[in-house]
Structure formats: C-alpha cells, structure tokens
CSV table of C-alpha atoms and ligand atoms in Angstrom, one decimal:
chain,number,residue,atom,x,y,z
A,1,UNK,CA,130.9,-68.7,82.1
A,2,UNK,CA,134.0,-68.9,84.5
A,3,UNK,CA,135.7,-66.5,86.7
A,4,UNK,CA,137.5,-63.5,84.7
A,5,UNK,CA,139.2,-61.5,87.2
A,6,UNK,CA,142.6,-63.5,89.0
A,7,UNK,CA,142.1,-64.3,92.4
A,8,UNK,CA,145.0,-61.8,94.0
A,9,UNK,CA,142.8,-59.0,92.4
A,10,UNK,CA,141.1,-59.5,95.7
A,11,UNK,CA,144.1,-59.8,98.0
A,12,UNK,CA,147.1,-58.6,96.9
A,13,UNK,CA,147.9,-55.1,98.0
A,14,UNK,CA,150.4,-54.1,95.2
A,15,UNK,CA,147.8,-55.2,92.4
A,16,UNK,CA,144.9,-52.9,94.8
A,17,UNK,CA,147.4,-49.7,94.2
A,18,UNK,CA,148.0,-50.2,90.6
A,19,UNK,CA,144.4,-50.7,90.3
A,20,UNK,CA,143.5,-47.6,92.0
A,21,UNK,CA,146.0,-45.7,90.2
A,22,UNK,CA,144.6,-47.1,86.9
A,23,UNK,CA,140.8,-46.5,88.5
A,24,UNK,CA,141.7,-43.2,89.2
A,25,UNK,CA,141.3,-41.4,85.8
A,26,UNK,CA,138.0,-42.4,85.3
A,27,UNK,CA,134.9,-40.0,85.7
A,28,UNK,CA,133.5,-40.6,89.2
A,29,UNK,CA,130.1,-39.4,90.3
A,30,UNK,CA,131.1,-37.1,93.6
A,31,UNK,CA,127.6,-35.5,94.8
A,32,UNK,CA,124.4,-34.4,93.9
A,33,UNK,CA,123.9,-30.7,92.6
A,34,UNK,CA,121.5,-30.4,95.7
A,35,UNK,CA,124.3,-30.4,98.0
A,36,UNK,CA,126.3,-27.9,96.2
A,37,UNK,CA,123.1,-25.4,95.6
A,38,UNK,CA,124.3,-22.0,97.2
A,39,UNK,CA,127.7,-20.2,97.2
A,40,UNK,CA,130.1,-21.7,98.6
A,41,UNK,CA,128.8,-24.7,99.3
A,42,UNK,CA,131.1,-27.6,99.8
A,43,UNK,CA,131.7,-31.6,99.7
A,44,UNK,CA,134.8,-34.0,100.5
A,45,UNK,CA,134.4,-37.0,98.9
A,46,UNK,CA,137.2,-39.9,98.9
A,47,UNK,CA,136.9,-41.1,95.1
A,48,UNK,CA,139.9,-44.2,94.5
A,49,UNK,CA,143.0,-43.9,96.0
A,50,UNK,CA,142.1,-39.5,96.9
A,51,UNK,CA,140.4,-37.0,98.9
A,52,UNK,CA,138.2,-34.2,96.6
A,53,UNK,CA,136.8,-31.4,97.7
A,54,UNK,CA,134.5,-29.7,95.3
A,55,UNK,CA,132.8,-26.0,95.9
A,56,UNK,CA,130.6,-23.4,94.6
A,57,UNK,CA,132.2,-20.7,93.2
A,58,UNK,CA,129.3,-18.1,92.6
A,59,UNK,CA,127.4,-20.8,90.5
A,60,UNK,CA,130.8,-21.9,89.4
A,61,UNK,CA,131.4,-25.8,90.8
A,62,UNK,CA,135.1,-27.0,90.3
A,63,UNK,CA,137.0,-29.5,92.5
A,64,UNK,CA,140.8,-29.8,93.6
A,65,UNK,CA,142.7,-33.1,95.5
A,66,UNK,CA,142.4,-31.9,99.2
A,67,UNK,CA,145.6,-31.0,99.1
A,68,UNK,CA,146.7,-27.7,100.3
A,69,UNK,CA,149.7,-26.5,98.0
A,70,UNK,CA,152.2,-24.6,101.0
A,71,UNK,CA,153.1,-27.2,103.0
A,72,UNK,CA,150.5,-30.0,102.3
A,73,UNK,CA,147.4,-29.5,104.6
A,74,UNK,CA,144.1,-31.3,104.2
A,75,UNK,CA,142.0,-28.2,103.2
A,76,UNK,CA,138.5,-29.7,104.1
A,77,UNK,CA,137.6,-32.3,107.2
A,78,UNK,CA,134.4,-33.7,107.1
A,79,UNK,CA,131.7,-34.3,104.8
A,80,UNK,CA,130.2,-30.7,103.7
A,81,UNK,CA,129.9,-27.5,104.6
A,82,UNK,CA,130.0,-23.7,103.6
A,83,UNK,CA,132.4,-21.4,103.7
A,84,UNK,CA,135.4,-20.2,101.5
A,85,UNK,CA,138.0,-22.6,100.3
A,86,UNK,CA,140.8,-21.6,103.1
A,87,UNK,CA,143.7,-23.9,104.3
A,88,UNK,CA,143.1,-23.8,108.3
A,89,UNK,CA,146.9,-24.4,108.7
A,90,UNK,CA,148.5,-20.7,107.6
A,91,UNK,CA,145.0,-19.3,106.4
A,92,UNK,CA,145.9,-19.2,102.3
A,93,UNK,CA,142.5,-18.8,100.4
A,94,UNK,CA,142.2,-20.0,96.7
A,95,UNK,CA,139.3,-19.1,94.0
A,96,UNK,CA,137.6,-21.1,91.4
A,97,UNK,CA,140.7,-21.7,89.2
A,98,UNK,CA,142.4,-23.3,92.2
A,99,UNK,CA,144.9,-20.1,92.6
A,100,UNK,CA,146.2,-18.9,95.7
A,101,UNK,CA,144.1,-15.6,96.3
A,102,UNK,CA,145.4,-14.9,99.9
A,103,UNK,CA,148.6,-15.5,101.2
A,104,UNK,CA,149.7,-14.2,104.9
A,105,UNK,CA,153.3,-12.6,105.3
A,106,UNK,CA,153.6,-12.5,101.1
A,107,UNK,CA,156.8,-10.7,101.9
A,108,UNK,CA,157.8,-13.4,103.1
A,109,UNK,CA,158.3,-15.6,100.3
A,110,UNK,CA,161.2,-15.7,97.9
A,111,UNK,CA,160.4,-16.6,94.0
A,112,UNK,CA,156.3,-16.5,94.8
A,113,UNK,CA,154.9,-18.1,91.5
A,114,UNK,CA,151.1,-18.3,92.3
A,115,UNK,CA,150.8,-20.3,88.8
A,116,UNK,CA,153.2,-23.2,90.9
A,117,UNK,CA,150.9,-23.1,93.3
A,118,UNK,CA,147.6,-23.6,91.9
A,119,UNK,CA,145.6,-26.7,93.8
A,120,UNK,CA,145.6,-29.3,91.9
A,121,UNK,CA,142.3,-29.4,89.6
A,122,UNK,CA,139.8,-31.9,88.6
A,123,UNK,CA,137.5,-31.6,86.1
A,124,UNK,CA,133.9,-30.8,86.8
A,125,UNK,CA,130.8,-31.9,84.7
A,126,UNK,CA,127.3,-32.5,85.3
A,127,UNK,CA,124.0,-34.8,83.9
A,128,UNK,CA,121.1,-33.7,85.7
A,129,UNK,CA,121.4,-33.8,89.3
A,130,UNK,CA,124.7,-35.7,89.3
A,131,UNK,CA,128.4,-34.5,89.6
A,132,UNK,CA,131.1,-36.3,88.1
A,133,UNK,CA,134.3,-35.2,88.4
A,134,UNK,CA,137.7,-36.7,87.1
A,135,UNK,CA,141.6,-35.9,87.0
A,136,UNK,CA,142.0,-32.7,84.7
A,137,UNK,CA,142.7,-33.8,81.3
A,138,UNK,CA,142.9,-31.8,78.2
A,139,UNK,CA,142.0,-34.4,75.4
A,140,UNK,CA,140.6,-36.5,77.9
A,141,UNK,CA,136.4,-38.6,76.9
A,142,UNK,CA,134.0,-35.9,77.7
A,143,UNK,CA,131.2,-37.2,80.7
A,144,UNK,CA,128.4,-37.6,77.7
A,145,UNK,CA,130.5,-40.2,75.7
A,146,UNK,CA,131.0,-41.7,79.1
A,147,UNK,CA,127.7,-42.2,79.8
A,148,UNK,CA,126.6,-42.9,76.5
A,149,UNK,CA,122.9,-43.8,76.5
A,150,UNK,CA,123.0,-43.5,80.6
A,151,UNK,CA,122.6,-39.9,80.3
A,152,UNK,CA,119.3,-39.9,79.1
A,153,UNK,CA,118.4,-42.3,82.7
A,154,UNK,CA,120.3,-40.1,84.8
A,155,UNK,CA,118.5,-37.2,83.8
A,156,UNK,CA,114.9,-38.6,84.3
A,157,UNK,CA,116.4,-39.8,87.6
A,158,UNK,CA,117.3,-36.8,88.6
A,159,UNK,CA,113.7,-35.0,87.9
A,160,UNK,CA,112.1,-37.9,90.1
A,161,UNK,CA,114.3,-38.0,93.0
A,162,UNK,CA,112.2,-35.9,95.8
A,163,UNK,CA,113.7,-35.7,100.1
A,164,UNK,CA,116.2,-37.7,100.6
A,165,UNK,CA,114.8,-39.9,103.3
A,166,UNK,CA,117.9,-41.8,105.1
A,167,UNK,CA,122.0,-42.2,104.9
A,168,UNK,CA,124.2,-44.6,106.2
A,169,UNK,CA,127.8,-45.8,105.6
A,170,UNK,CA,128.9,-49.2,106.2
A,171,UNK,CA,132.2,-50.8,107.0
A,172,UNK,CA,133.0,-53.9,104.7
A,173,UNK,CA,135.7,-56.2,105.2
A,174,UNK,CA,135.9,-57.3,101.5
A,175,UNK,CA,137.6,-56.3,98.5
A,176,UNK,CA,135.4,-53.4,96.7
A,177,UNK,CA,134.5,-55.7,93.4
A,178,UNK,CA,133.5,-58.4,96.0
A,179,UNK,CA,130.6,-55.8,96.7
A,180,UNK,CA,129.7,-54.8,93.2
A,181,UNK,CA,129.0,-58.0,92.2
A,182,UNK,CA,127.4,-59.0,95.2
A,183,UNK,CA,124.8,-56.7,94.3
A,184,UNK,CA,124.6,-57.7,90.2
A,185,UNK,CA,122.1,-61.1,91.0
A,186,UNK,CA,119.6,-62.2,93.0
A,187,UNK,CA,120.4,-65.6,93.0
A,188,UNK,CA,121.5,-64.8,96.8
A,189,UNK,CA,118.2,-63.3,98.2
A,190,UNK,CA,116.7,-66.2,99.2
A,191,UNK,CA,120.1,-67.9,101.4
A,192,UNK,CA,121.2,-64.4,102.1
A,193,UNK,CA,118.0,-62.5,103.0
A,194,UNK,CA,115.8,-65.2,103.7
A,195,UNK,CA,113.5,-62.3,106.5
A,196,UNK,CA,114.7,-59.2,105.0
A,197,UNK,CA,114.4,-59.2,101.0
A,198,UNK,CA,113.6,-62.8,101.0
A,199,UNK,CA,110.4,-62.2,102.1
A,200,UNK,CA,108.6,-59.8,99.9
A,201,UNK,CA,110.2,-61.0,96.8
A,202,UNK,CA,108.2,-64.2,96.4
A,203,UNK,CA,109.3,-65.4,93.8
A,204,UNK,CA,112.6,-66.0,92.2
A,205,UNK,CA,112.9,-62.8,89.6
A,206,UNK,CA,114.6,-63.3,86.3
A,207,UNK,CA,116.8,-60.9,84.9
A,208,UNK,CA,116.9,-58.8,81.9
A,209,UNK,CA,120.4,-56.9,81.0
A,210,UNK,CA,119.9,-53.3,80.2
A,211,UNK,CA,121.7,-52.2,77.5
A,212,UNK,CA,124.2,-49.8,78.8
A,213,UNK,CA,128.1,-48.6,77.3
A,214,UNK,CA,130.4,-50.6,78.7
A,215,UNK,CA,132.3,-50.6,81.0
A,216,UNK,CA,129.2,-50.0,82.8
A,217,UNK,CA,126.2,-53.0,83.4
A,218,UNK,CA,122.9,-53.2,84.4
A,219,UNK,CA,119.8,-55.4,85.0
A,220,UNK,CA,116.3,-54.8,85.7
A,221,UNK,CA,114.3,-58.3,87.6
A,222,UNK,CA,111.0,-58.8,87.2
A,223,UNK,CA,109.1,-59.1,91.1
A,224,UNK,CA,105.7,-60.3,91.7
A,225,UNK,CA,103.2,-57.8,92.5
A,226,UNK,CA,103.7,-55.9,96.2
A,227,UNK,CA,100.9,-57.0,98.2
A,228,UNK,CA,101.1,-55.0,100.9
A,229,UNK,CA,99.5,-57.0,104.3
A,230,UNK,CA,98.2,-54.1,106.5
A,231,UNK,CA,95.9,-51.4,105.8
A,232,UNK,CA,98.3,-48.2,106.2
A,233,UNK,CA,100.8,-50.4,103.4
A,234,UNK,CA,97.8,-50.9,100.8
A,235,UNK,CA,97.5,-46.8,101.8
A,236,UNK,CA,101.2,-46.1,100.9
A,237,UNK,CA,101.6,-48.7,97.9
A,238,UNK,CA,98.8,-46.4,96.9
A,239,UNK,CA,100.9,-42.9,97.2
A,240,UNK,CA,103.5,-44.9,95.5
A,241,UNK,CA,101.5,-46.2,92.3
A,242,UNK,CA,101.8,-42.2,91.5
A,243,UNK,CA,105.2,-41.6,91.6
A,244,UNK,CA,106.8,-40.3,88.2
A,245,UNK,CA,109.6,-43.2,88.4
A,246,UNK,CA,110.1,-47.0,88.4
A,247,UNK,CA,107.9,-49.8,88.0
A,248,UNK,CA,105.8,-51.7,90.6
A,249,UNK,CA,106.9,-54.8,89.3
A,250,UNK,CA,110.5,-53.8,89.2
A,251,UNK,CA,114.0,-53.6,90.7
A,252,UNK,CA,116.5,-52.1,88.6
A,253,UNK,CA,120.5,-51.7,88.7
A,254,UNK,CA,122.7,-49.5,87.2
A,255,UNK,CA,126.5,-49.8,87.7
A,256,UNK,CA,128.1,-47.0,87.1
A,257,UNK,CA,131.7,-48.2,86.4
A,258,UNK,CA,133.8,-48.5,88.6
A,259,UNK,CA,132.4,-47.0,92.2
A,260,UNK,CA,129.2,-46.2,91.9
A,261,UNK,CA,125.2,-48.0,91.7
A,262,UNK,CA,122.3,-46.6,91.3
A,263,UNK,CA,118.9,-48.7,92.6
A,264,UNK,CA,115.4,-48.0,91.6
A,265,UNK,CA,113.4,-50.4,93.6
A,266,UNK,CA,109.4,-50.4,92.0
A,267,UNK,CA,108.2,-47.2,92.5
A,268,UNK,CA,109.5,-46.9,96.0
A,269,UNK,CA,113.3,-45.7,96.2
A,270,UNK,CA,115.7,-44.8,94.8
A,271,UNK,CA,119.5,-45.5,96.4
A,272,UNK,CA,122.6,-43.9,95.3
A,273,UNK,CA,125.9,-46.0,96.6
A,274,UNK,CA,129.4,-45.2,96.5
A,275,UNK,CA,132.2,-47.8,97.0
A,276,UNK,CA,135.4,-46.1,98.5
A,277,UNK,CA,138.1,-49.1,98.7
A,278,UNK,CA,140.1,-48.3,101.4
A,279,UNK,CA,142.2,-51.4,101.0
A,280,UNK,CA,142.5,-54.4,98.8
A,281,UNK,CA,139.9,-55.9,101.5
A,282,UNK,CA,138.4,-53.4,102.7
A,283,UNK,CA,135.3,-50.8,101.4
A,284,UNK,CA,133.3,-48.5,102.9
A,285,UNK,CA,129.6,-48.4,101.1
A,286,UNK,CA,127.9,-44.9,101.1
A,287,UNK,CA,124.5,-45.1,100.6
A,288,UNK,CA,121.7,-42.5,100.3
A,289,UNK,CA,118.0,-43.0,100.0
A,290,UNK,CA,115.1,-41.2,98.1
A,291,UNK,CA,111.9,-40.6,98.1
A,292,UNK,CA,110.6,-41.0,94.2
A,293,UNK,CA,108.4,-37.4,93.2
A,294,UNK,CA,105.3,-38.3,93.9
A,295,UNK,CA,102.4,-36.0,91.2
A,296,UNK,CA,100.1,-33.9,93.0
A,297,UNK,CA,100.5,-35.3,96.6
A,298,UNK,CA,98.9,-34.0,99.6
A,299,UNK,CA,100.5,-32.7,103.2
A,300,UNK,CA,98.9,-36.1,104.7
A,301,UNK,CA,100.6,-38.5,102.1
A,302,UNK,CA,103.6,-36.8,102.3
A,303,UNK,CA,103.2,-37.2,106.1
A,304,UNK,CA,102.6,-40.8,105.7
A,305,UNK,CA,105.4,-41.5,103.5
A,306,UNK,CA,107.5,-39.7,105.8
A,307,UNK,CA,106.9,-42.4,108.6
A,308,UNK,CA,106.7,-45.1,106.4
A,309,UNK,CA,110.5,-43.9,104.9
A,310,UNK,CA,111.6,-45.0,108.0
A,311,UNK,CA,110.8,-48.1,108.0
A,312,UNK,CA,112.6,-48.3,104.7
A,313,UNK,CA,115.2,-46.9,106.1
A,314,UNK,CA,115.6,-49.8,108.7
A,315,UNK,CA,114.8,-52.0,106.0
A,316,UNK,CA,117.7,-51.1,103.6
A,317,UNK,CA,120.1,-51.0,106.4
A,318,UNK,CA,119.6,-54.3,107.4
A,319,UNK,CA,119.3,-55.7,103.7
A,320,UNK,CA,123.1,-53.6,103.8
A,321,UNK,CA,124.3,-55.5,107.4
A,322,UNK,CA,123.1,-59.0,105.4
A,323,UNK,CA,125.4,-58.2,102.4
A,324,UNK,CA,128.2,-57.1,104.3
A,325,UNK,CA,128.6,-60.2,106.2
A,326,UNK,CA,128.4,-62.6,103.3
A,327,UNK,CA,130.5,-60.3,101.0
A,328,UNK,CA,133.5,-60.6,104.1
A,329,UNK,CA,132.6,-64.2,104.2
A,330,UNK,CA,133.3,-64.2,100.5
A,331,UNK,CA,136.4,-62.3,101.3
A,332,UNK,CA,138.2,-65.1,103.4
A,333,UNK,CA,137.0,-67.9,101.5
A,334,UNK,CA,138.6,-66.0,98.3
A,335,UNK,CA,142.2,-65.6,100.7
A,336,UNK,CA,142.2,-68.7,100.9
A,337,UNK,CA,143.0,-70.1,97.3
A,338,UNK,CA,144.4,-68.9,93.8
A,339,UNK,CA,143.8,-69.8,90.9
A,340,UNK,CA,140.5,-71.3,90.5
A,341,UNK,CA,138.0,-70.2,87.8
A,342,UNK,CA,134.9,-70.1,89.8
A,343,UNK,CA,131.1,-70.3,87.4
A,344,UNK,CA,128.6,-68.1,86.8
A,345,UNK,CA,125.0,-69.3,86.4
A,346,UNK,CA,122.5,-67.7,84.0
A,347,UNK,CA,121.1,-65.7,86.7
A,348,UNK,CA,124.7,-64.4,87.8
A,349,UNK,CA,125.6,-63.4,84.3
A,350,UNK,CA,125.5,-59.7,85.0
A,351,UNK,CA,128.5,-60.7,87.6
A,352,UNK,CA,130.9,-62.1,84.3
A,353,UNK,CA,129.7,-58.7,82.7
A,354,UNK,CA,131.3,-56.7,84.9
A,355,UNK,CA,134.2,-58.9,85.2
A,356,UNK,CA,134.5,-58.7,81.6
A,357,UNK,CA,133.7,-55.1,81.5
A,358,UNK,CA,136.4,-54.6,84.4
A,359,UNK,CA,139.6,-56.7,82.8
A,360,UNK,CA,138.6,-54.7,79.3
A,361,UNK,CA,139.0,-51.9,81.0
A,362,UNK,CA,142.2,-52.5,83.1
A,363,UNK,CA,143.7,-53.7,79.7
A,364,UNK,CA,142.7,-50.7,77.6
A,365,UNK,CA,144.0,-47.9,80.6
A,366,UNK,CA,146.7,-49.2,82.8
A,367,UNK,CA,149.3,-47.8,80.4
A,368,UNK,CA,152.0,-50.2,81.4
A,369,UNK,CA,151.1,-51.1,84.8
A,370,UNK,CA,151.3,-54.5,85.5
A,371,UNK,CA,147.6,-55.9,86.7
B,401,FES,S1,149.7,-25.8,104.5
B,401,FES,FE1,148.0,-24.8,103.8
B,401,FES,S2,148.3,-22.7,104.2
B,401,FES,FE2,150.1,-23.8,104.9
B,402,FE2,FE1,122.0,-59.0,98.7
C-alpha cells in the first residue's frame, strides 16, 4: 500500500482552496443539540473555508454563513451565546427563514426586496445529539444516506454521553489530512507517546476496521486490560465498568469525513474533534471531552469522577501537545519533497483508507476543479 494523496495536497495553497471549495458541500457536524437547547440559543462554528452561525428559532434550529446581507457584517463573534439573530452594525434582525424582519430607516431604501436579502441558508439536520449542517441544496443526499449505518452509533453515542468534562483547541502547524491520519494508527504510540499513551497501552494493539460508508473510516484496537496502580484508580475503573458505552478493552475511532472524529476510549471518554483548516498548513483541532452515562451512580462517584476527569483532562491535552508536534514535524519533512509514494504498513492501513476514501471523493465532487 503506497501513498494515494500527491504530495502538494499538503502544501500548495491553490490545491488547499479548491479543496475547500470542493469540501465545502459536504454535511459537517456543527454542535451538539445541548448547546442549542433553549430559544435562541446560538453557535459560530468555522466549517471549511466559512463562518456558520446556527440558532434556535422557538425549537426551530436553522443556520446561515455569518454573513450579514446590508453591507456584509459578521453577525455573530465568538463561540455561543443567546440572544436574537441581530447584525450589531445597523441593528437588522432576521427570523428562522433567514429574512430580514427588522430594518431601521426602511424609508430609506429604494427597491427593498426582503426575498434579495434573505441570509444565506444552510441546511439543518440532526442524529441524536449531533447537528450537521450543509450548504442548502434542494436534491442534495439527505444526512441518513450520509451516515449510512453510522447513524445507528451516533444515536447510542448520543444517549451515553453525560457532563462534558474539559475543552481545549489546539494550534497545528500541519496540513489538516496530516492530522486525520495521524490519529488512524497506533503504530506511533510507542515513539510518539512513549510517557503519555505509551504507558498504559502495554501492548501493541491490533486493529480491526469497522465497517462504515465511505468516505468515512474507522477502527477499533484491542488494549490490554486497565490495571489501574493506586487504590482511588481501581475505585474509578470500578464507576467506569458501569457505564452504558465502550469497552474496557477498547479504543475506538470514527472519522467522520472530512472534519470531524469521534473517540470512544474503553469505557472512559468519549471526545468529539473538529478539524478547521485554516490554511494548506495549518489546523486548529477542537476537542471536547465526556463523561460516558454512568447507570445508577451515586453523588460520591459522581464526585470522584469529577476529580478524576481532570486528570484526564491533563491527560488528553498532553496526548494532543505530543501529536501536534510530530504532525508539524510531518509537515516540513512533507515540504520538503514531491513526488514520492510513501508505504503504509498493515497497522497503518486505515491511513490508505482514508486516502482512498478522500481522492474517491475529490474525484466524484470537484465538478471540474482541478485537484
Ligand atoms: S451590515 Fe448588517 S445591518 Fe448593516
Ligand atoms: Fe498520537
């Protein structure tokens, strides 16, 4: 098995646009449902080469480019809020459809066509806790053919994910697909994370592809059993044995295609990343951690696995500040050549799948552009 994707896929900054642009009709998981729960609720999110702001309308969740249509404000700043959808620059207000619904000195304005004027509207759907969102297209693959049989995991996912315990971004000097695959074997752990993840995976997993629709892949490796060193760990491994999700003998990946992994590590955590390329060599990783639903646990073990969540927290962070540095390693040792095929070992085969799945797809959708 030998490199699929060319070399300037990594570097080149025309390819990067035409890539986004291609990336860019895709459904993209945006939030969780959690963080859109009461009227008017809001998130920004930067999904490919855009800003998207999606709100709660009275139950109603839909999601327009942050793009204000007068004179081309940035609606939202920040992450989330609540509030209506106003542009602060001449206060217009729009409603679910994306339809100006206030405008200040109307009388003002010559040949007002509110239609013109609509934001511009993404569509909105749902599986479980997750939003996905995508450019509005009428004839356009619904989110379940998307997800094919990932829906079904999604929505289990979403009934075991309890507090989130821990959120960090992280700056990555590396080209976005430089990251994904980074994290599709664990043939690196032992070079790579040699204290961190090194060191409570004993032994060298193998793994076993999950059978997913492409163009998304997955894996799930086999770990030795946790043996937990200390008395208050064989107290939380305990808690943990009882949570409704994962495996003790477990990690699993799912790569949501293109921007998005989901991690279920034994019956621990659960993390949620978003890639946002920024540049051809450059990504910022979003990452949010759960707690898994624990059944029937008490005020004391929720306590407990309170504290111990941040130590996890410190944990995945660091496990995050290892990657980065060998994925922008990566980054300037692939600057510095073209045109050589690289090889994939049976442990790193999950890597060619996504390459695979990734030049299918920029085939199949880039509708002329040249990649
Ligand atoms: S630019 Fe938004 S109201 Fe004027
Ligand atoms: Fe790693």
């Amino acid at each position: 098995m030998h490199n699929l994707i060319p070399m300037r896929a990594y570097v080149d900054a025309g390819l990067h646009e035409r890539e986004l642009a291609t990336l860019h009709s895709a459904w993209h998981y945006a939030a969780l449902r959690r963080d859109l729960m009461a009227n008017r609720d809001w998130v920004l999110v930067n999904l490919a080469d855009r800003e998207v702001v999606i709100q709660n309308f009275d139950g109603h969740l839909s999601a327009f480019t942050n793009t204000c249509p007068h004179r081309f404000n940035a609606i939202r700043s920040g992450d989330c809020g609540n509030g209506p959808l106003i542009c602060p620059y001449h206060r217009w207000s729009f409603g679910h459809d994306g339809a100006p619904t206030g405008i200040p000195f109307r009388d003002s304005f010559r040949d007002l066509d509110c239609e013109k004027l609509k934001l511009d509207c993404w569509d909105v759907d749902t599986c479980g806790e997750f939003v996905f969102v995508r450019p509005h297209a009428e004839n356009g693959v619904t989110l379940p053919t998307w997800l094919g049989a990932l829906s079904p995991r999604l929505k289990t996912l979403s009934e075991a994910m309890d507090k989130e315990y821990g959120r960090f971004r992280l700056d990555v000097r590396a080209n976005w697909k430089l990251v994904v695959q980074n994290t599709l074997e664990f043939d690196h752990v032992y070079s790579v994370h040699p204290e961190t993840f090194g060191a409570v995976v004993a032994r060298r997993p193998s793994l076993a592809e999950i059978d997913m629709p492409m163009p998304h892949v997955g894996y799930r490796a086999n770990l030795s059993p946790p043996e937990p060193a200390r008395a208050i760990h064989k107290r939380v491994a305990a808690v943990f044995e009882r949570a409704v999700v994962g495996n003790s003998c477990e990690h699993e990946h799912l790569s949501l295609f293109p921007l998005t992994a989901i991690g279920i590590h034994r019956r621990e955590s659960i993390a949620i990343l978003r890639y946002v390329p920024t540049s051809p060599s450059h990504t910022i990783i979003d990452t949010r951690l759960f707690l898994p639903r624990i059944a029937d646990i008490t005020e004391t073990e929720s306590a407990m696995l309170a504290a111990y969540s941040e130590v996890m927290l410190g944990f995945a962070r660091r496990l995050g500040e290892e990657d980065r540095d060998i994925c922008e390693s990566v980054q300037r040792g692939v600057a510095n050549l073209t045109g050589h095929r690289g090889i994939f070992g049976h442990g790193e085969r999950i890597v060619w799948a996504f390459q695979r799945a990734y030049c299918d797809y920029m085939k199949c959708h880039s509708q002329g552009r040249d990649l």
